[in-house]
Coordinates of C-alpha atoms in Angstrom, one line a residue:
M164 CA -25.2 88.9 -60.2
K165 CA -22.4 87.2 -58.4
A166 CA -22.6 85.5 -55.0
N167 CA -20.6 88.2 -53.3
E168 CA -22.9 90.9 -54.7
R169 CA -25.9 89.1 -53.4
K170 CA -24.4 88.8 -49.9
L171 CA -23.6 92.5 -49.9
L172 CA -27.1 93.4 -51.1
F173 CA -28.6 91.2 -48.5
W174 CA -26.6 92.7 -45.6
W175 CA -27.4 96.3 -46.9
L176 CA -31.1 95.4 -46.8
V177 CA -30.8 93.9 -43.3
M178 CA -28.9 97.0 -42.0
L179 CA -31.5 99.3 -43.7
L180 CA -34.4 97.5 -42.1
L181 CA -32.6 97.5 -38.7
I182 CA -32.0 101.2 -38.9
L183 CA -35.6 101.9 -39.9
G184 CA -36.8 99.7 -37.1
V185 CA -34.7 101.6 -34.5
I186 CA -35.8 105.0 -35.8
T187 CA -39.4 104.0 -35.7
T188 CA -39.1 102.6 -32.2
I189 CA -37.4 105.6 -30.8
T190 CA -39.4 108.4 -32.5
G191 CA -42.8 106.8 -33.4
C192 CA -44.7 104.6 -31.0
N193 CA -45.1 105.8 -27.4
S194 CA -47.1 104.3 -24.6
G195 CA -50.3 106.2 -25.6
W196 CA -52.5 106.4 -28.6
S197 CA -52.5 109.2 -31.2
V198 CA -54.8 110.0 -34.1
A199 CA -53.7 112.5 -36.7
N200 CA -50.7 113.4 -34.5
L201 CA -53.1 114.3 -31.6
E202 CA -52.6 112.6 -28.2
I203 CA -55.7 110.7 -27.0
T204 CA -56.2 111.1 -23.2
P205 CA -58.5 109.1 -21.0
S206 CA -61.0 111.9 -21.0
D207 CA -61.3 111.6 -24.8
N208 CA -62.2 108.0 -24.3
Q209 CA -65.5 108.6 -22.7
D210 CA -68.7 108.1 -24.6
T211 CA -69.9 111.7 -24.9
F212 CA -72.4 111.1 -27.7
Y213 CA -74.5 108.6 -25.7
I214 CA -75.8 108.0 -22.3
V215 CA -74.2 104.9 -21.0
I216 CA -76.3 102.7 -18.7
V217 CA -74.9 99.6 -17.0
D218 CA -77.4 96.8 -16.6
Q219 CA -77.7 94.6 -13.5
D220 CA -75.6 91.9 -15.2
S221 CA -72.9 94.5 -16.0
T222 CA -73.9 94.9 -19.7
T223 CA -73.5 98.4 -21.0
H224 CA -76.1 100.0 -23.2
W225 CA -75.7 103.2 -25.2
Y226 CA -78.8 105.4 -25.6
D227 CA -79.3 108.7 -27.3
K228 CA -79.4 112.0 -25.4
T229 CA -82.6 111.3 -23.4
I230 CA -83.8 108.1 -21.9
Y231 CA -87.5 107.4 -21.8
I232 CA -89.4 104.9 -19.7
E233 CA -90.4 102.9 -22.7
E234 CA -88.5 101.6 -25.8
N235 CA -85.2 103.2 -26.5
Y236 CA -82.8 102.4 -29.2
C237 CA -79.5 100.9 -28.0
F238 CA -76.7 102.0 -30.3
K239 CA -74.3 99.4 -29.0
H240 CA -76.6 96.4 -29.6
H241 CA -78.5 98.0 -32.6
I242 CA -81.9 97.1 -31.3
W243 CA -84.9 98.7 -29.5
E244 CA -84.9 97.9 -25.8
D245 CA -87.5 98.3 -23.2
V246 CA -86.2 100.5 -20.4
R247 CA -87.8 100.7 -17.0
K248 CA -86.9 102.5 -13.8
K249 CA -85.9 100.2 -11.0
S250 CA -87.9 100.5 -7.8
E251 CA -85.7 100.7 -4.7

């Protein structure tokens, strides 16, 4: 392969990558998230499978559908935690 042919091939590759980058930027990525071509909205981002409790030190805990005043499994921390109702 001659030097001129290498330069021509190099510039064709550069142009191809530039065109693909522009097309991807224009048509592909937008400001939001999408999964399987479905737009994800803020309402989809809520933890609907768990009851989320925020501790007094701002730690979040994810419990199953019902919270008991005893040990509950925290799905975020993967441990059993003792839950007690705070007296006001």
